[in-house]
């Protein structure tokens, strides 16, 4: 990620919308230079939000607007011409668009820009768990012949609590189910990652979770990759991943 400062005045700038307000089914336009075709605009809808894609930015806006190689870094805008995301990747067995394009939401983009301006590096906050969607966990257990009742089918099942992490310090345990963070429902892991992508080490979050189907609340102080609350100013490639 590179942040460029342009020493000029009176430059036109795009209006940045809050990607959290985007609705599934909303019409969007993707702008870019795909396959060497400059200033190409394609149209589609928002297919999904908080889509989990690999180990990078894992809370993506999915769209069926045609996105190909060369669209990366281009704008994904709503019908009012407001920026809602930065085109980032496609998912395709052929390498060409087949209806699955992904964009980094502006809610995450804004935080990344502020981090680079203030600290010189992106600040990644970690909740300190490994887990999966409750529905995925229940389905996996059913395949093994196990009937599981966690008290909900929506949330994050904690499969492992990282030693010295934020969750461990707050008393969360394997088998707990996270249902809310700062009064925001988290139904799937991508939503959890989207919230974490907007936080910094040292931030406090309120977590609601189920243990043996009983609701509990904990306050977590988020940590960085080294399990401290310090700001990372000179992160190397190994740290950033």
PDB file of C-alpha atoms in Angstrom:
ATOM      1  CA  UNK A   1       0.000   0.000   0.000  1.00  0.00           C
ATOM      2  CA  UNK A   2       1.330   3.420  -0.979  1.00  0.00           C
ATOM      3  CA  UNK A   3      -0.052   6.768   0.112  1.00  0.00           C
ATOM      4  CA  UNK A   4       0.764   9.602  -2.295  1.00  0.00           C
ATOM      5  CA  UNK A   5       0.624  13.278  -1.389  1.00  0.00           C
ATOM      6  CA  UNK A   6      -0.027  15.589  -4.352  1.00  0.00           C
ATOM      7  CA  UNK A   7       1.168  19.164  -3.885  1.00  0.00           C
ATOM      8  CA  UNK A   8      -1.629  20.931  -5.764  1.00  0.00           C
ATOM      9  CA  UNK A   9      -4.786  22.889  -5.060  1.00  0.00           C
ATOM     10  CA  UNK A  10      -8.387  22.821  -6.284  1.00  0.00           C
ATOM     11  CA  UNK A  11      -8.218  19.221  -7.446  1.00  0.00           C
ATOM     12  CA  UNK A  12     -11.579  17.481  -7.913  1.00  0.00           C
ATOM     13  CA  UNK A  13     -12.077  14.664  -5.446  1.00  0.00           C
ATOM     14  CA  UNK A  14     -14.535  11.800  -5.301  1.00  0.00           C
ATOM     15  CA  UNK A  15     -17.077  11.701  -2.479  1.00  0.00           C
ATOM     16  CA  UNK A  16     -16.331   8.785  -0.152  1.00  0.00           C
ATOM     17  CA  UNK A  17     -19.417   6.944   1.082  1.00  0.00           C
ATOM     18  CA  UNK A  18     -19.601   4.670   4.121  1.00  0.00           C
ATOM     19  CA  UNK A  19     -19.360   1.101   2.810  1.00  0.00           C
ATOM     20  CA  UNK A  20     -21.219  -0.151   5.899  1.00  0.00           C
ATOM     21  CA  UNK A  21     -24.366   1.448   4.432  1.00  0.00           C
ATOM     22  CA  UNK A  22     -24.123  -0.510   1.171  1.00  0.00           C
ATOM     23  CA  UNK A  23     -27.019  -2.910   0.579  1.00  0.00           C
ATOM     24  CA  UNK A  24     -26.885  -6.299  -1.120  1.00  0.00           C
ATOM     25  CA  UNK A  25     -28.566  -5.933  -4.519  1.00  0.00           C
ATOM     26  CA  UNK A  26     -27.562  -2.270  -4.826  1.00  0.00           C
ATOM     27  CA  UNK A  27     -26.341  -1.209  -8.291  1.00  0.00           C
ATOM     28  CA  UNK A  28     -22.643  -0.353  -8.546  1.00  0.00           C
ATOM     29  CA  UNK A  29     -20.130   0.663 -11.215  1.00  0.00           C
ATOM     30  CA  UNK A  30     -16.527  -0.535 -11.438  1.00  0.00           C
ATOM     31  CA  UNK A  31     -13.985   1.833 -13.018  1.00  0.00           C
ATOM     32  CA  UNK A  32     -10.509   0.869 -14.170  1.00  0.00           C
ATOM     33  CA  UNK A  33      -8.155  -0.117 -16.952  1.00  0.00           C
ATOM     34  CA  UNK A  34      -8.849  -3.827 -17.467  1.00  0.00           C
ATOM     35  CA  UNK A  35      -6.749  -5.707 -20.016  1.00  0.00           C
ATOM     36  CA  UNK A  36      -5.179  -2.426 -21.149  1.00  0.00           C
ATOM     37  CA  UNK A  37      -8.540  -0.824 -21.995  1.00  0.00           C
ATOM     38  CA  UNK A  38      -8.273   2.610 -20.392  1.00  0.00           C
ATOM     39  CA  UNK A  39     -11.189   4.215 -18.555  1.00  0.00           C
ATOM     40  CA  UNK A  40     -13.515   1.233 -18.719  1.00  0.00           C
ATOM     41  CA  UNK A  41     -16.754   1.260 -16.701  1.00  0.00           C
ATOM     42  CA  UNK A  42     -18.768  -1.890 -15.953  1.00  0.00           C
ATOM     43  CA  UNK A  43     -22.060  -2.221 -14.079  1.00  0.00           C
ATOM     44  CA  UNK A  44     -23.438  -4.795 -11.690  1.00  0.00           C
ATOM     45  CA  UNK A  45     -24.859  -5.275  -8.226  1.00  0.00           C
ATOM     46  CA  UNK A  46     -23.440  -5.881  -4.767  1.00  0.00           C
ATOM     47  CA  UNK A  47     -23.584  -9.664  -4.465  1.00  0.00           C
ATOM     48  CA  UNK A  48     -22.370  -9.969  -0.881  1.00  0.00           C
ATOM     49  CA  UNK A  49     -20.726  -8.050   1.953  1.00  0.00           C
ATOM     50  CA  UNK A  50     -18.023  -9.087   4.413  1.00  0.00           C
ATOM     51  CA  UNK A  51     -16.914 -11.881   2.103  1.00  0.00           C
ATOM     52  CA  UNK A  52     -13.977 -13.814   3.556  1.00  0.00           C
ATOM     53  CA  UNK A  53     -11.244 -14.243   0.952  1.00  0.00           C
ATOM     54  CA  UNK A  54      -7.947 -15.796   2.022  1.00  0.00           C
ATOM     55  CA  UNK A  55      -5.485 -14.310   4.466  1.00  0.00           C
ATOM     56  CA  UNK A  56      -5.397 -10.710   3.225  1.00  0.00           C
ATOM     57  CA  UNK A  57      -8.220  -8.202   3.573  1.00  0.00           C
ATOM     58  CA  UNK A  58     -10.919 -10.698   4.437  1.00  0.00           C
ATOM     59  CA  UNK A  59     -14.037  -8.555   4.597  1.00  0.00           C
ATOM     60  CA  UNK A  60     -14.675  -7.728   0.976  1.00  0.00           C
ATOM     61  CA  UNK A  61     -17.554  -6.361  -1.065  1.00  0.00           C
ATOM     62  CA  UNK A  62     -18.444  -8.916  -3.747  1.00  0.00           C
ATOM     63  CA  UNK A  63     -19.912  -7.661  -7.021  1.00  0.00           C
ATOM     64  CA  UNK A  64     -20.875  -9.111 -10.380  1.00  0.00           C
ATOM     65  CA  UNK A  65     -19.729  -5.957 -12.176  1.00  0.00           C
ATOM     66  CA  UNK A  66     -17.047  -7.202 -14.571  1.00  0.00           C
ATOM     67  CA  UNK A  67     -13.643  -6.900 -12.874  1.00  0.00           C
ATOM     68  CA  UNK A  68     -10.568  -8.127 -14.713  1.00  0.00           C
ATOM     69  CA  UNK A  69      -6.794  -7.790 -14.435  1.00  0.00           C
ATOM     70  CA  UNK A  70      -6.088  -4.062 -14.559  1.00  0.00           C
ATOM     71  CA  UNK A  71      -9.140  -3.089 -12.506  1.00  0.00           C
ATOM     72  CA  UNK A  72      -7.205  -3.349  -9.239  1.00  0.00           C
ATOM     73  CA  UNK A  73      -6.914   0.024  -7.542  1.00  0.00           C
ATOM     74  CA  UNK A  74      -9.879   1.377  -9.472  1.00  0.00           C
ATOM     75  CA  UNK A  75     -13.061   2.726  -7.949  1.00  0.00           C
ATOM     76  CA  UNK A  76     -16.229   0.840  -7.134  1.00  0.00           C
ATOM     77  CA  UNK A  77     -18.948   3.493  -6.908  1.00  0.00           C
ATOM     78  CA  UNK A  78     -22.664   3.586  -6.190  1.00  0.00           C
ATOM     79  CA  UNK A  79     -25.249   5.121  -8.534  1.00  0.00           C
ATOM     80  CA  UNK A  80     -24.582   8.562  -6.996  1.00  0.00           C
ATOM     81  CA  UNK A  81     -20.936   8.339  -8.051  1.00  0.00           C
ATOM     82  CA  UNK A  82     -19.734   7.942  -4.449  1.00  0.00           C
ATOM     83  CA  UNK A  83     -16.795   5.677  -3.675  1.00  0.00           C
ATOM     84  CA  UNK A  84     -17.753   2.533  -1.742  1.00  0.00           C
ATOM     85  CA  UNK A  85     -14.713   0.357  -2.416  1.00  0.00           C
ATOM     86  CA  UNK A  86     -11.383  -0.178  -4.152  1.00  0.00           C
ATOM     87  CA  UNK A  87     -11.408  -2.971  -6.742  1.00  0.00           C
ATOM     88  CA  UNK A  88      -8.919  -5.537  -5.555  1.00  0.00           C
ATOM     89  CA  UNK A  89      -9.237  -9.024  -7.001  1.00  0.00           C
ATOM     90  CA  UNK A  90     -11.230 -11.561  -8.963  1.00  0.00           C
ATOM     91  CA  UNK A  91     -12.005 -15.181  -8.193  1.00  0.00           C
ATOM     92  CA  UNK A  92     -11.788 -17.154 -11.391  1.00  0.00           C
ATOM     93  CA  UNK A  93     -10.445 -20.460 -12.617  1.00  0.00           C
ATOM     94  CA  UNK A  94      -9.739 -18.903 -16.018  1.00  0.00           C
ATOM     95  CA  UNK A  95      -8.179 -15.646 -14.814  1.00  0.00           C
ATOM     96  CA  UNK A  96     -10.946 -13.637 -16.481  1.00  0.00           C
ATOM     97  CA  UNK A  97     -14.184 -12.251 -15.108  1.00  0.00           C
ATOM     98  CA  UNK A  98     -16.919 -14.824 -14.482  1.00  0.00           C
ATOM     99  CA  UNK A  99     -19.090 -12.738 -12.199  1.00  0.00           C
ATOM    100  CA  UNK A 100     -17.052 -12.717  -9.013  1.00  0.00           C
ATOM    101  CA  UNK A 101     -15.195  -9.482  -8.307  1.00  0.00           C
ATOM    102  CA  UNK A 102     -14.074  -8.147  -4.947  1.00  0.00           C
ATOM    103  CA  UNK A 103     -13.419  -4.672  -3.571  1.00  0.00           C
ATOM    104  CA  UNK A 104     -11.889  -3.380  -0.344  1.00  0.00           C
ATOM    105  CA  UNK A 105     -14.630  -1.434   1.519  1.00  0.00           C
ATOM    106  CA  UNK A 106     -14.104   2.278   2.177  1.00  0.00           C
ATOM    107  CA  UNK A 107     -14.565   1.672   5.918  1.00  0.00           C
ATOM    108  CA  UNK A 108     -11.293  -0.284   5.844  1.00  0.00           C
ATOM    109  CA  UNK A 109      -9.643   2.002   3.259  1.00  0.00           C
ATOM    110  CA  UNK A 110     -10.161   5.104   5.413  1.00  0.00           C
ATOM    111  CA  UNK A 111      -8.526   3.461   8.408  1.00  0.00           C
ATOM    112  CA  UNK A 112      -5.542   2.289   6.328  1.00  0.00           C
ATOM    113  CA  UNK A 113      -5.001   5.825   4.991  1.00  0.00           C
ATOM    114  CA  UNK A 114      -5.131   7.311   8.496  1.00  0.00           C
ATOM    115  CA  UNK A 115      -2.707   4.682   9.812  1.00  0.00           C
ATOM    116  CA  UNK A 116      -0.134   5.371   7.104  1.00  0.00           C
ATOM    117  CA  UNK A 117      -0.424   9.147   7.584  1.00  0.00           C
ATOM    118  CA  UNK A 118      -0.108   8.945  11.360  1.00  0.00           C
ATOM    119  CA  UNK A 119       2.135   5.921  11.974  1.00  0.00           C
ATOM    120  CA  UNK A 120       3.777   5.081   8.648  1.00  0.00           C
ATOM    121  CA  UNK A 121       2.419   1.518   8.780  1.00  0.00           C
ATOM    122  CA  UNK A 122      -0.968  -0.177   8.917  1.00  0.00           C
ATOM    123  CA  UNK A 123      -1.975  -1.021  12.498  1.00  0.00           C
ATOM    124  CA  UNK A 124      -3.515  -4.469  12.706  1.00  0.00           C
ATOM    125  CA  UNK A 125      -5.510  -5.265  15.819  1.00  0.00           C
ATOM    126  CA  UNK A 126      -5.957  -8.899  16.787  1.00  0.00           C
ATOM    127  CA  UNK A 127      -8.769 -10.371  18.867  1.00  0.00           C
ATOM    128  CA  UNK A 128      -6.632 -13.452  19.528  1.00  0.00           C
ATOM    129  CA  UNK A 129      -8.803 -16.383  18.435  1.00  0.00           C
ATOM    130  CA  UNK A 130      -9.023 -18.993  15.731  1.00  0.00           C
ATOM    131  CA  UNK A 131     -12.493 -20.044  14.722  1.00  0.00           C
ATOM    132  CA  UNK A 132     -15.212 -20.366  12.136  1.00  0.00           C
ATOM    133  CA  UNK A 133     -18.852 -19.543  11.466  1.00  0.00           C
ATOM    134  CA  UNK A 134     -21.155 -21.408  13.873  1.00  0.00           C
ATOM    135  CA  UNK A 135     -23.074 -22.848  10.912  1.00  0.00           C
ATOM    136  CA  UNK A 136     -19.859 -24.268   9.433  1.00  0.00           C
ATOM    137  CA  UNK A 137     -18.867 -25.813  12.769  1.00  0.00           C
ATOM    138  CA  UNK A 138     -22.297 -27.390  13.305  1.00  0.00           C
ATOM    139  CA  UNK A 139     -22.337 -28.789   9.759  1.00  0.00           C
ATOM    140  CA  UNK A 140     -18.844 -30.246  10.204  1.00  0.00           C
ATOM    141  CA  UNK A 141     -19.861 -31.918  13.467  1.00  0.00           C
ATOM    142  CA  UNK A 142     -23.008 -33.355  11.869  1.00  0.00           C
ATOM    143  CA  UNK A 143     -20.861 -34.980   9.203  1.00  0.00           C
ATOM    144  CA  UNK A 144     -18.997 -36.706  12.048  1.00  0.00           C
ATOM    145  CA  UNK A 145     -22.302 -37.895  13.511  1.00  0.00           C
ATOM    146  CA  UNK A 146     -22.303 -35.373  16.366  1.00  0.00           C
ATOM    147  CA  UNK A 147     -25.382 -33.322  17.249  1.00  0.00           C
ATOM    148  CA  UNK A 148     -24.377 -29.854  18.475  1.00  0.00           C
ATOM    149  CA  UNK A 149     -26.570 -27.211  20.133  1.00  0.00           C
ATOM    150  CA  UNK A 150     -24.688 -23.961  20.833  1.00  0.00           C
ATOM    151  CA  UNK A 151     -27.833 -21.926  21.420  1.00  0.00           C
ATOM    152  CA  UNK A 152     -27.522 -20.112  18.084  1.00  0.00           C
ATOM    153  CA  UNK A 153     -26.725 -20.718  14.430  1.00  0.00           C
ATOM    154  CA  UNK A 154     -25.262 -17.246  13.950  1.00  0.00           C
ATOM    155  CA  UNK A 155     -21.912 -16.158  15.336  1.00  0.00           C
ATOM    156  CA  UNK A 156     -18.265 -17.163  15.580  1.00  0.00           C
ATOM    157  CA  UNK A 157     -17.356 -20.472  17.161  1.00  0.00           C
ATOM    158  CA  UNK A 158     -14.018 -20.218  18.989  1.00  0.00           C
ATOM    159  CA  UNK A 159     -11.910 -23.258  18.102  1.00  0.00           C
ATOM    160  CA  UNK A 160      -8.738 -21.947  19.760  1.00  0.00           C
ATOM    161  CA  UNK A 161      -7.786 -19.042  22.015  1.00  0.00           C
ATOM    162  CA  UNK A 162      -4.335 -17.633  21.264  1.00  0.00           C
ATOM    163  CA  UNK A 163      -2.041 -17.632  24.282  1.00  0.00           C
ATOM    164  CA  UNK A 164      -1.359 -14.093  25.591  1.00  0.00           C
ATOM    165  CA  UNK A 165      -3.936 -12.668  23.157  1.00  0.00           C
ATOM    166  CA  UNK A 166      -6.765 -10.238  23.889  1.00  0.00           C
ATOM    167  CA  UNK A 167      -9.458 -12.922  24.122  1.00  0.00           C
ATOM    168  CA  UNK A 168      -7.396 -15.042  26.521  1.00  0.00           C
ATOM    169  CA  UNK A 169      -6.776 -12.057  28.797  1.00  0.00           C
ATOM    170  CA  UNK A 170     -10.538 -11.389  28.940  1.00  0.00           C
ATOM    171  CA  UNK A 171     -11.346 -15.005  29.839  1.00  0.00           C
ATOM    172  CA  UNK A 172     -12.815 -16.266  26.568  1.00  0.00           C
ATOM    173  CA  UNK A 173     -12.456 -19.997  26.023  1.00  0.00           C
ATOM    174  CA  UNK A 174     -12.590 -22.648  23.330  1.00  0.00           C
ATOM    175  CA  UNK A 175     -16.231 -23.487  22.638  1.00  0.00           C
ATOM    176  CA  UNK A 176     -17.541 -19.975  23.288  1.00  0.00           C
ATOM    177  CA  UNK A 177     -19.595 -18.310  20.542  1.00  0.00           C
ATOM    178  CA  UNK A 178     -19.063 -14.598  19.816  1.00  0.00           C
ATOM    179  CA  UNK A 179     -22.362 -12.965  18.800  1.00  0.00           C
ATOM    180  CA  UNK A 180     -21.718  -9.197  19.061  1.00  0.00           C
ATOM    181  CA  UNK A 181     -18.830  -6.722  19.108  1.00  0.00           C
ATOM    182  CA  UNK A 182     -19.521  -3.151  20.229  1.00  0.00           C
ATOM    183  CA  UNK A 183     -23.264  -3.758  19.750  1.00  0.00           C
ATOM    184  CA  UNK A 184     -22.725  -4.942  16.160  1.00  0.00           C
ATOM    185  CA  UNK A 185     -23.992  -8.421  15.361  1.00  0.00           C
ATOM    186  CA  UNK A 186     -21.359 -10.771  13.965  1.00  0.00           C
ATOM    187  CA  UNK A 187     -23.004 -13.627  12.125  1.00  0.00           C
ATOM    188  CA  UNK A 188     -19.925 -14.805  10.219  1.00  0.00           C
ATOM    189  CA  UNK A 189     -16.143 -14.571  10.390  1.00  0.00           C
ATOM    190  CA  UNK A 190     -15.897 -12.034   7.565  1.00  0.00           C
ATOM    191  CA  UNK A 191     -17.972  -9.574   9.609  1.00  0.00           C
ATOM    192  CA  UNK A 192     -15.667 -10.039  12.599  1.00  0.00           C
ATOM    193  CA  UNK A 193     -12.637  -9.398  10.404  1.00  0.00           C
ATOM    194  CA  UNK A 194     -14.284  -6.296   8.944  1.00  0.00           C
ATOM    195  CA  UNK A 195     -14.717  -4.835  12.422  1.00  0.00           C
ATOM    196  CA  UNK A 196     -11.169  -5.751  13.463  1.00  0.00           C
ATOM    197  CA  UNK A 197      -9.763  -4.144  10.291  1.00  0.00           C
ATOM    198  CA  UNK A 198     -11.057  -0.798  11.566  1.00  0.00           C
ATOM    199  CA  UNK A 199      -9.399  -1.147  15.003  1.00  0.00           C
ATOM    200  CA  UNK A 200      -5.892  -0.532  16.330  1.00  0.00           C
ATOM    201  CA  UNK A 201      -3.795  -2.211  19.035  1.00  0.00           C
ATOM    202  CA  UNK A 202      -4.803  -0.801  22.409  1.00  0.00           C
ATOM    203  CA  UNK A 203      -8.429  -0.206  21.405  1.00  0.00           C
ATOM    204  CA  UNK A 204     -11.056  -1.639  23.729  1.00  0.00           C
ATOM    205  CA  UNK A 205     -14.088  -3.543  22.425  1.00  0.00           C
ATOM    206  CA  UNK A 206     -17.110  -4.995  24.188  1.00  0.00           C
ATOM    207  CA  UNK A 207     -17.773  -8.599  23.213  1.00  0.00           C
ATOM    208  CA  UNK A 208     -20.981 -10.520  23.842  1.00  0.00           C
ATOM    209  CA  UNK A 209     -20.663 -14.272  23.667  1.00  0.00           C
ATOM    210  CA  UNK A 210     -22.451 -17.492  24.587  1.00  0.00           C
ATOM    211  CA  UNK A 211     -20.978 -20.075  26.939  1.00  0.00           C
ATOM    212  CA  UNK A 212     -23.130 -23.138  27.455  1.00  0.00           C
ATOM    213  CA  UNK A 213     -25.943 -21.144  25.780  1.00  0.00           C
ATOM    214  CA  UNK A 214     -25.758 -18.413  28.448  1.00  0.00           C
ATOM    215  CA  UNK A 215     -24.907 -14.862  27.325  1.00  0.00           C
ATOM    216  CA  UNK A 216     -21.829 -13.224  28.803  1.00  0.00           C
ATOM    217  CA  UNK A 217     -20.053  -9.911  28.194  1.00  0.00           C
ATOM    218  CA  UNK A 218     -16.343  -9.108  28.272  1.00  0.00           C
ATOM    219  CA  UNK A 219     -14.187  -6.077  27.510  1.00  0.00           C
ATOM    220  CA  UNK A 220     -11.160  -6.875  25.356  1.00  0.00           C
ATOM    221  CA  UNK A 221      -8.066  -4.730  24.906  1.00  0.00           C
ATOM    222  CA  UNK A 222      -6.921  -5.537  21.387  1.00  0.00           C
ATOM    223  CA  UNK A 223      -3.308  -6.455  20.717  1.00  0.00           C
ATOM    224  CA  UNK A 224      -0.924  -6.506  17.748  1.00  0.00           C
ATOM    225  CA  UNK A 225       0.726  -9.538  16.120  1.00  0.00           C
ATOM    226  CA  UNK A 226       3.302  -9.643  18.915  1.00  0.00           C
ATOM    227  CA  UNK A 227       0.515  -9.767  21.533  1.00  0.00           C
ATOM    228  CA  UNK A 228       1.279  -6.284  22.880  1.00  0.00           C
ATOM    229  CA  UNK A 229      -0.809  -3.118  22.712  1.00  0.00           C
ATOM    230  CA  UNK A 230       1.977  -1.017  21.212  1.00  0.00           C
ATOM    231  CA  UNK A 231       1.714   0.764  17.872  1.00  0.00           C
ATOM    232  CA  UNK A 232       3.847  -0.877  15.166  1.00  0.00           C
ATOM    233  CA  UNK A 233       5.813   1.882  13.435  1.00  0.00           C
ATOM    234  CA  UNK A 234       8.426  -0.039  11.484  1.00  0.00           C
ATOM    235  CA  UNK A 235       6.754  -3.263  10.457  1.00  0.00           C
ATOM    236  CA  UNK A 236       8.748  -5.563   8.201  1.00  0.00           C
ATOM    237  CA  UNK A 237       7.312  -7.927   5.600  1.00  0.00           C
ATOM    238  CA  UNK A 238       7.279 -10.897   7.990  1.00  0.00           C
ATOM    239  CA  UNK A 239       5.021  -8.978  10.390  1.00  0.00           C
ATOM    240  CA  UNK A 240       2.647  -7.615   7.772  1.00  0.00           C
ATOM    241  CA  UNK A 241       2.307 -10.878   5.892  1.00  0.00           C
TER     242      UNK A 241
END
